[in-house]
Amino acid sequence: NAGVTQTPKFQVLKTGQSMTLQCAQDMNHEYMSWYRQDPGMGLRLIHYSVGAGITDQGEVPNGYNVSRSTTEDFPLRLLSAAPSQTSVYFCASSYSGSTNEKLFFGSGTQLSVL
Amino acid sequence: DAKTTQPNSMESNEEEPVHLPCNHSTISGTDYIHWYRQLPSQGPEYVIHGLTSNVNNRMASLAIAEDRKSSTLILHRATLRDAAVYYCILRVPGSARQLTFGSGTQLTVLP
C-alpha cells in the first residue's frame, strides 16, 4: 500500500516556466489537498477537493490551478512560476474530509524558482 | 479564525515523559483537536485527535481541558526518534474540509 505519492521530489524552474506537481493516492480517498510550507513556518492550504470534479480554494490559491478528473489523482499546476512560489509542497488525503478523520501526507516536492 | 498557540521549542530527556501544550481559546463546539508531527525532510504524520474526552493510542495520549480551550499531547517515554515539530491543529471555522497549521513546537530529545 503506497499511500500518498508525490512526484517529482525536487524541481528547479526559471521564472515564467510552467509545471505540474503530481499527487496520487491508492486508498480510495475522496478528499485531497495541497499545502505549501515555507522555511520555518507551518503548512498553508492552497487548494482542496472533496471528490472527482469538485475543487475549492484554500488560504493561498493565487498562482495555482487544480483539477480532479479521477479519485486517485490531484495535480497542482503552476502556470507561470514566480520566485515567491519557492517552497516545499505537500499533498494530503483523507477518506471524506470529515474533521474526525486523520490526514495522510506525501513526502513532499521541493520547488525552487529562480 | 480558530487559532492555536504553542511554544516554539521544548526539550526533553530520552525515556522521560513529554507534555506538549496547546492553547485554542477560540475553539468552537464541534472542532476536533488534531496533532501531527513532522520529522526532518518528511511530510507531516498523524499522531492523535479528539473532541472532548481524553484519547490514547499507541503513539501518545491527548488530554483535553474541560472547557476545551487547551490541550496537551503526552509522549509517555520520549525517544530520539520523537524529535520533530509537533503541530496542534483545529478545523477552520466555516469549512469542514480545512485544517490550519501554525508554526508548531520543535521538540528536542536529549540522550
mmCIF file of C-alpha atoms in Angstrom:
data_model
loop_
_atom_site.group_PDB
_atom_site.id
_atom_site.type_symbol
_atom_site.label_atom_id
_atom_site.label_comp_id
_atom_site.label_asym_id
_atom_site.label_seq_id
_atom_site.Cartn_x
_atom_site.Cartn_y
_atom_site.Cartn_z
ATOM 1 C CA ASN A 1 0.000 0.000 0.000
ATOM 2 C CA ALA A 2 1.861 3.087 -1.267
ATOM 3 C CA GLY A 3 -0.346 5.722 0.425
ATOM 4 C CA VAL A 4 0.163 9.236 -0.976
ATOM 5 C CA THR A 5 2.805 9.520 -3.690
ATOM 6 C CA GLN A 6 4.220 12.841 -4.876
ATOM 7 C CA THR A 7 6.426 13.440 -7.881
ATOM 8 C CA PRO A 8 8.930 14.878 -8.502
ATOM 9 C CA LYS A 9 10.795 15.127 -5.182
ATOM 10 C CA PHE A 10 12.862 18.091 -6.364
ATOM 11 C CA GLN A 11 12.366 20.620 -9.149
ATOM 12 C CA VAL A 12 14.118 23.791 -10.259
ATOM 13 C CA LEU A 13 12.261 26.202 -12.528
ATOM 14 C CA LYS A 14 13.025 29.520 -14.127
ATOM 15 C CA THR A 15 10.647 32.412 -13.609
ATOM 16 C CA GLY A 16 7.748 32.168 -16.038
ATOM 17 C CA GLN A 17 8.019 28.432 -16.657
ATOM 18 C CA SER A 18 5.074 26.156 -16.056
ATOM 19 C CA MET A 19 4.954 22.753 -14.464
ATOM 20 C CA THR A 20 2.656 20.248 -12.798
ATOM 21 C CA LEU A 21 3.245 18.653 -9.405
ATOM 22 C CA GLN A 22 1.749 15.199 -9.295
ATOM 23 C CA CYS A 23 -0.106 13.626 -6.383
ATOM 24 C CA ALA A 24 -1.661 10.173 -6.346
ATOM 25 C CA GLN A 25 -3.245 8.094 -3.597
ATOM 26 C CA ASP A 26 -4.283 4.452 -3.624
ATOM 27 C CA MET A 27 -6.575 4.493 -0.581
ATOM 28 C CA ASN A 28 -9.788 5.440 -2.415
ATOM 29 C CA HIS A 29 -9.911 8.742 -0.523
ATOM 30 C CA GLU A 30 -12.426 11.328 -1.648
ATOM 31 C CA TYR A 31 -10.659 14.276 -0.021
ATOM 32 C CA MET A 32 -7.323 15.511 -1.340
ATOM 33 C CA SER A 33 -5.479 18.745 -0.718
ATOM 34 C CA TRP A 34 -2.320 20.692 -1.443
ATOM 35 C CA TYR A 35 -0.276 22.621 1.110
ATOM 36 C CA ARG A 36 2.863 24.711 0.842
ATOM 37 C CA GLN A 37 5.433 25.066 3.589
ATOM 38 C CA ASP A 38 7.856 27.955 3.638
ATOM 39 C CA PRO A 39 11.047 27.810 5.734
ATOM 40 C CA GLY A 40 10.378 27.806 9.487
ATOM 41 C CA MET A 41 6.641 28.003 9.007
ATOM 42 C CA GLY A 42 3.648 25.737 9.185
ATOM 43 C CA LEU A 43 1.615 24.486 6.263
ATOM 44 C CA ARG A 44 -0.797 26.669 4.347
ATOM 45 C CA LEU A 45 -3.656 25.220 2.325
ATOM 46 C CA ILE A 46 -3.591 26.013 -1.409
ATOM 47 C CA HIS A 47 -6.484 24.038 -2.913
ATOM 48 C CA TYR A 48 -8.541 21.044 -1.946
ATOM 49 C CA SER A 49 -11.008 18.604 -3.477
ATOM 50 C CA VAL A 50 -13.829 16.603 -1.922
ATOM 51 C CA GLY A 51 -14.250 14.284 -4.893
ATOM 52 C CA ALA A 52 -13.742 13.871 -8.621
ATOM 53 C CA GLY A 53 -14.837 17.009 -10.458
ATOM 54 C CA ILE A 54 -15.030 19.129 -7.297
ATOM 55 C CA THR A 55 -12.319 21.557 -6.187
ATOM 56 C CA ASP A 56 -12.165 24.635 -3.972
ATOM 57 C CA GLN A 57 -9.662 27.263 -2.875
ATOM 58 C CA GLY A 58 -7.736 27.298 0.363
ATOM 59 C CA GLU A 59 -5.830 30.103 2.052
ATOM 60 C CA VAL A 60 -3.251 30.810 -0.682
ATOM 61 C CA PRO A 61 -4.671 29.795 -4.095
ATOM 62 C CA ASN A 62 -3.251 32.562 -6.280
ATOM 63 C CA GLY A 63 -0.855 31.331 -8.960
ATOM 64 C CA TYR A 64 -2.011 27.710 -8.723
ATOM 65 C CA ASN A 65 -4.594 25.666 -10.608
ATOM 66 C CA VAL A 66 -6.001 22.238 -9.808
ATOM 67 C CA SER A 67 -8.383 19.742 -11.324
ATOM 68 C CA ARG A 68 -9.677 16.372 -10.150
ATOM 69 C CA SER A 69 -10.616 14.078 -13.008
ATOM 70 C CA THR A 70 -10.161 10.841 -11.038
ATOM 71 C CA THR A 71 -10.413 9.843 -7.394
ATOM 72 C CA GLU A 72 -6.746 8.825 -7.339
ATOM 73 C CA ASP A 73 -5.030 11.899 -8.787
ATOM 74 C CA PHE A 74 -4.917 15.573 -7.812
ATOM 75 C CA PRO A 75 -2.283 17.502 -9.797
ATOM 76 C CA LEU A 76 -1.203 21.031 -8.906
ATOM 77 C CA ARG A 77 -0.318 23.317 -11.812
ATOM 78 C CA LEU A 78 1.881 26.379 -11.776
ATOM 79 C CA LEU A 79 1.107 28.269 -14.982
ATOM 80 C CA SER A 80 3.855 30.900 -14.701
ATOM 81 C CA ALA A 81 6.258 30.214 -11.862
ATOM 82 C CA ALA A 82 7.443 33.078 -9.659
ATOM 83 C CA PRO A 83 10.266 33.166 -7.073
ATOM 84 C CA SER A 84 7.592 33.611 -4.380
ATOM 85 C CA GLN A 85 6.445 30.082 -5.164
ATOM 86 C CA THR A 86 9.733 28.614 -3.981
ATOM 87 C CA SER A 87 8.583 26.275 -1.239
ATOM 88 C CA VAL A 88 8.020 22.674 -0.213
ATOM 89 C CA TYR A 89 4.688 21.335 -1.410
ATOM 90 C CA PHE A 90 2.746 18.591 0.345
ATOM 91 C CA CYS A 91 -0.234 16.649 -0.841
ATOM 92 C CA ALA A 92 -2.606 15.133 1.717
ATOM 93 C CA SER A 93 -5.694 12.953 1.591
ATOM 94 C CA SER A 94 -8.385 11.546 3.837
ATOM 95 C CA TYR A 95 -11.429 9.343 3.353
ATOM 96 C CA SER A 96 -14.089 12.046 3.098
ATOM 97 C CA GLY A 97 -12.584 15.210 4.592
ATOM 98 C CA SER A 98 -14.513 14.973 7.835
ATOM 99 C CA THR A 99 -12.864 16.772 10.738
ATOM 100 C CA ASN A 100 -12.918 13.445 12.578
ATOM 101 C CA GLU A 101 -10.523 11.854 10.094
ATOM 102 C CA LYS A 102 -6.769 11.819 10.007
ATOM 103 C CA LEU A 103 -4.866 13.191 7.040
ATOM 104 C CA PHE A 104 -2.267 11.160 5.184
ATOM 105 C CA PHE A 105 0.590 13.213 3.734
ATOM 106 C CA GLY A 106 3.006 12.616 0.907
ATOM 107 C CA SER A 107 6.750 13.118 1.327
ATOM 108 C CA GLY A 108 6.755 16.462 -0.448
ATOM 109 C CA THR A 109 8.130 18.220 -3.523
ATOM 110 C CA GLN A 110 10.851 20.809 -3.002
ATOM 111 C CA LEU A 111 10.459 23.519 -5.642
ATOM 112 C CA SER A 112 12.927 26.294 -6.378
ATOM 113 C CA VAL A 113 12.034 29.106 -8.779
ATOM 114 C CA LEU A 114 14.997 31.148 -9.976
ATOM 115 C CA ASP B 1 -10.360 32.153 12.828
ATOM 116 C CA ALA B 2 -9.816 29.472 15.418
ATOM 117 C CA LYS B 3 -6.082 29.562 16.037
ATOM 118 C CA THR B 4 -3.723 27.581 18.212
ATOM 119 C CA THR B 5 -0.788 28.782 20.285
ATOM 120 C CA GLN B 6 2.156 26.523 21.007
ATOM 121 C CA PRO B 7 5.619 27.130 22.461
ATOM 122 C CA ASN B 8 8.237 27.471 19.762
ATOM 123 C CA SER B 9 10.504 24.823 21.261
ATOM 124 C CA MET B 10 10.822 22.313 24.078
ATOM 125 C CA GLU B 11 13.477 19.916 25.292
ATOM 126 C CA SER B 12 13.162 16.541 26.905
ATOM 127 C CA ASN B 13 15.474 13.821 28.102
ATOM 128 C CA GLU B 14 15.293 10.447 26.456
ATOM 129 C CA GLU B 15 12.942 7.942 28.133
ATOM 130 C CA GLU B 16 11.193 10.659 30.129
ATOM 131 C CA PRO B 17 7.590 11.819 29.576
ATOM 132 C CA VAL B 18 6.954 14.922 27.485
ATOM 133 C CA HIS B 19 3.954 17.218 27.804
ATOM 134 C CA LEU B 20 3.393 19.460 24.785
ATOM 135 C CA PRO B 21 0.831 22.208 25.455
ATOM 136 C CA CYS B 22 -1.539 23.905 23.044
ATOM 137 C CA ASN B 23 -3.927 26.787 23.644
ATOM 138 C CA HIS B 24 -7.018 27.186 21.482
ATOM 139 C CA SER B 25 -9.239 29.621 23.342
ATOM 140 C CA THR B 26 -11.469 30.385 20.330
ATOM 141 C CA ILE B 27 -12.307 26.766 19.575
ATOM 142 C CA SER B 28 -15.893 26.141 18.571
ATOM 143 C CA GLY B 29 -18.038 23.387 19.966
ATOM 144 C CA THR B 30 -17.658 20.926 17.126
ATOM 145 C CA ASP B 31 -13.999 21.471 16.228
ATOM 146 C CA TYR B 32 -11.760 18.459 16.597
ATOM 147 C CA ILE B 33 -8.269 18.917 18.022
ATOM 148 C CA HIS B 34 -5.651 17.180 15.892
ATOM 149 C CA TRP B 35 -1.950 16.642 16.485
ATOM 150 C CA TYR B 36 0.559 15.919 13.749
ATOM 151 C CA ARG B 37 4.319 15.753 13.802
ATOM 152 C CA GLN B 38 6.888 16.392 11.116
ATOM 153 C CA LEU B 39 10.275 14.722 11.126
ATOM 154 C CA PRO B 40 13.099 16.460 9.242
ATOM 155 C CA SER B 41 12.629 16.389 5.462
ATOM 156 C CA GLN B 42 9.374 14.433 5.710
ATOM 157 C CA GLY B 43 5.688 15.143 5.384
ATOM 158 C CA PRO B 44 3.545 15.579 8.498
ATOM 159 C CA GLU B 45 2.454 12.400 10.238
ATOM 160 C CA TYR B 46 -0.786 11.949 12.157
ATOM 161 C CA VAL B 47 -0.372 11.474 15.907
ATOM 162 C CA ILE B 48 -3.778 11.699 17.575
ATOM 163 C CA HIS B 49 -7.041 13.630 17.642
ATOM 164 C CA GLY B 50 -10.011 14.157 19.922
ATOM 165 C CA LEU B 51 -13.129 16.203 20.611
ATOM 166 C CA THR B 52 -13.892 16.318 24.327
ATOM 167 C CA SER B 53 -12.605 13.225 26.072
ATOM 168 C CA ASN B 54 -9.006 12.254 26.640
ATOM 169 C CA VAL B 55 -7.679 9.908 23.973
ATOM 170 C CA ASN B 56 -4.952 7.290 23.930
ATOM 171 C CA ASN B 57 -3.263 5.412 21.121
ATOM 172 C CA ARG B 58 -0.012 3.574 20.630
ATOM 173 C CA MET B 59 1.889 6.768 19.897
ATOM 174 C CA ALA B 60 0.629 9.210 22.510
ATOM 175 C CA SER B 61 -2.145 10.470 24.757
ATOM 176 C CA LEU B 62 -4.226 13.603 24.317
ATOM 177 C CA ALA B 63 -5.523 15.394 27.381
ATOM 178 C CA ILE B 64 -8.254 17.944 26.655
ATOM 179 C CA ALA B 65 -9.226 20.585 29.201
ATOM 180 C CA GLU B 66 -12.793 20.536 30.404
ATOM 181 C CA ASP B 67 -13.512 23.910 28.766
ATOM 182 C CA ARG B 68 -11.670 22.709 25.616
ATOM 183 C CA LYS B 69 -9.602 25.888 25.472
ATOM 184 C CA SER B 70 -6.372 23.972 25.795
ATOM 185 C CA SER B 71 -4.971 20.513 25.281
ATOM 186 C CA THR B 72 -1.773 18.607 25.980
ATOM 187 C CA LEU B 73 -0.068 15.969 23.902
ATOM 188 C CA ILE B 74 1.686 13.439 26.112
ATOM 189 C CA LEU B 75 4.532 11.266 24.911
ATOM 190 C CA HIS B 76 4.969 8.749 27.693
ATOM 191 C CA ARG B 77 8.626 7.889 27.057
ATOM 192 C CA ALA B 78 10.426 10.119 24.619
ATOM 193 C CA THR B 79 12.888 8.526 22.241
ATOM 194 C CA LEU B 80 15.382 10.150 19.907
ATOM 195 C CA ARG B 81 13.032 9.287 17.070
ATOM 196 C CA ASP B 82 10.376 11.560 18.625
ATOM 197 C CA ALA B 83 12.452 14.664 17.860
ATOM 198 C CA ALA B 84 10.226 16.569 15.442
ATOM 199 C CA VAL B 85 8.000 19.596 15.019
ATOM 200 C CA TYR B 86 4.623 18.954 16.640
ATOM 201 C CA TYR B 87 1.565 20.753 15.294
ATOM 202 C CA CYS B 88 -1.657 21.277 17.206
ATOM 203 C CA ILE B 89 -4.413 21.924 14.694
ATOM 204 C CA LEU B 90 -8.091 22.889 14.634
ATOM 205 C CA ARG B 91 -10.591 22.858 11.824
ATOM 206 C CA VAL B 92 -11.005 26.225 10.127
ATOM 207 C CA PRO B 93 -14.415 27.663 11.080
ATOM 208 C CA GLY B 94 -16.903 27.679 8.271
ATOM 209 C CA SER B 95 -15.308 24.814 6.426
ATOM 210 C CA ALA B 96 -15.488 21.132 7.184
ATOM 211 C CA ARG B 97 -12.570 20.401 4.908
ATOM 212 C CA GLN B 98 -9.702 22.522 6.079
ATOM 213 C CA LEU B 99 -7.117 22.340 8.816
ATOM 214 C CA THR B 100 -4.954 25.322 9.672
ATOM 215 C CA PHE B 101 -1.359 24.591 10.643
ATOM 216 C CA GLY B 102 0.505 27.002 12.911
ATOM 217 C CA SER B 103 4.276 27.012 13.321
ATOM 218 C CA GLY B 104 4.320 24.172 15.845
ATOM 219 C CA THR B 105 6.679 23.170 18.658
ATOM 220 C CA GLN B 106 10.162 21.936 17.870
ATOM 221 C CA LEU B 107 10.836 19.061 20.286
ATOM 222 C CA THR B 108 14.451 18.224 21.005
ATOM 223 C CA VAL B 109 15.153 14.921 22.755
ATOM 224 C CA LEU B 110 18.444 14.758 24.615
ATOM 225 C CA PRO B 111 20.225 11.399 25.004
#
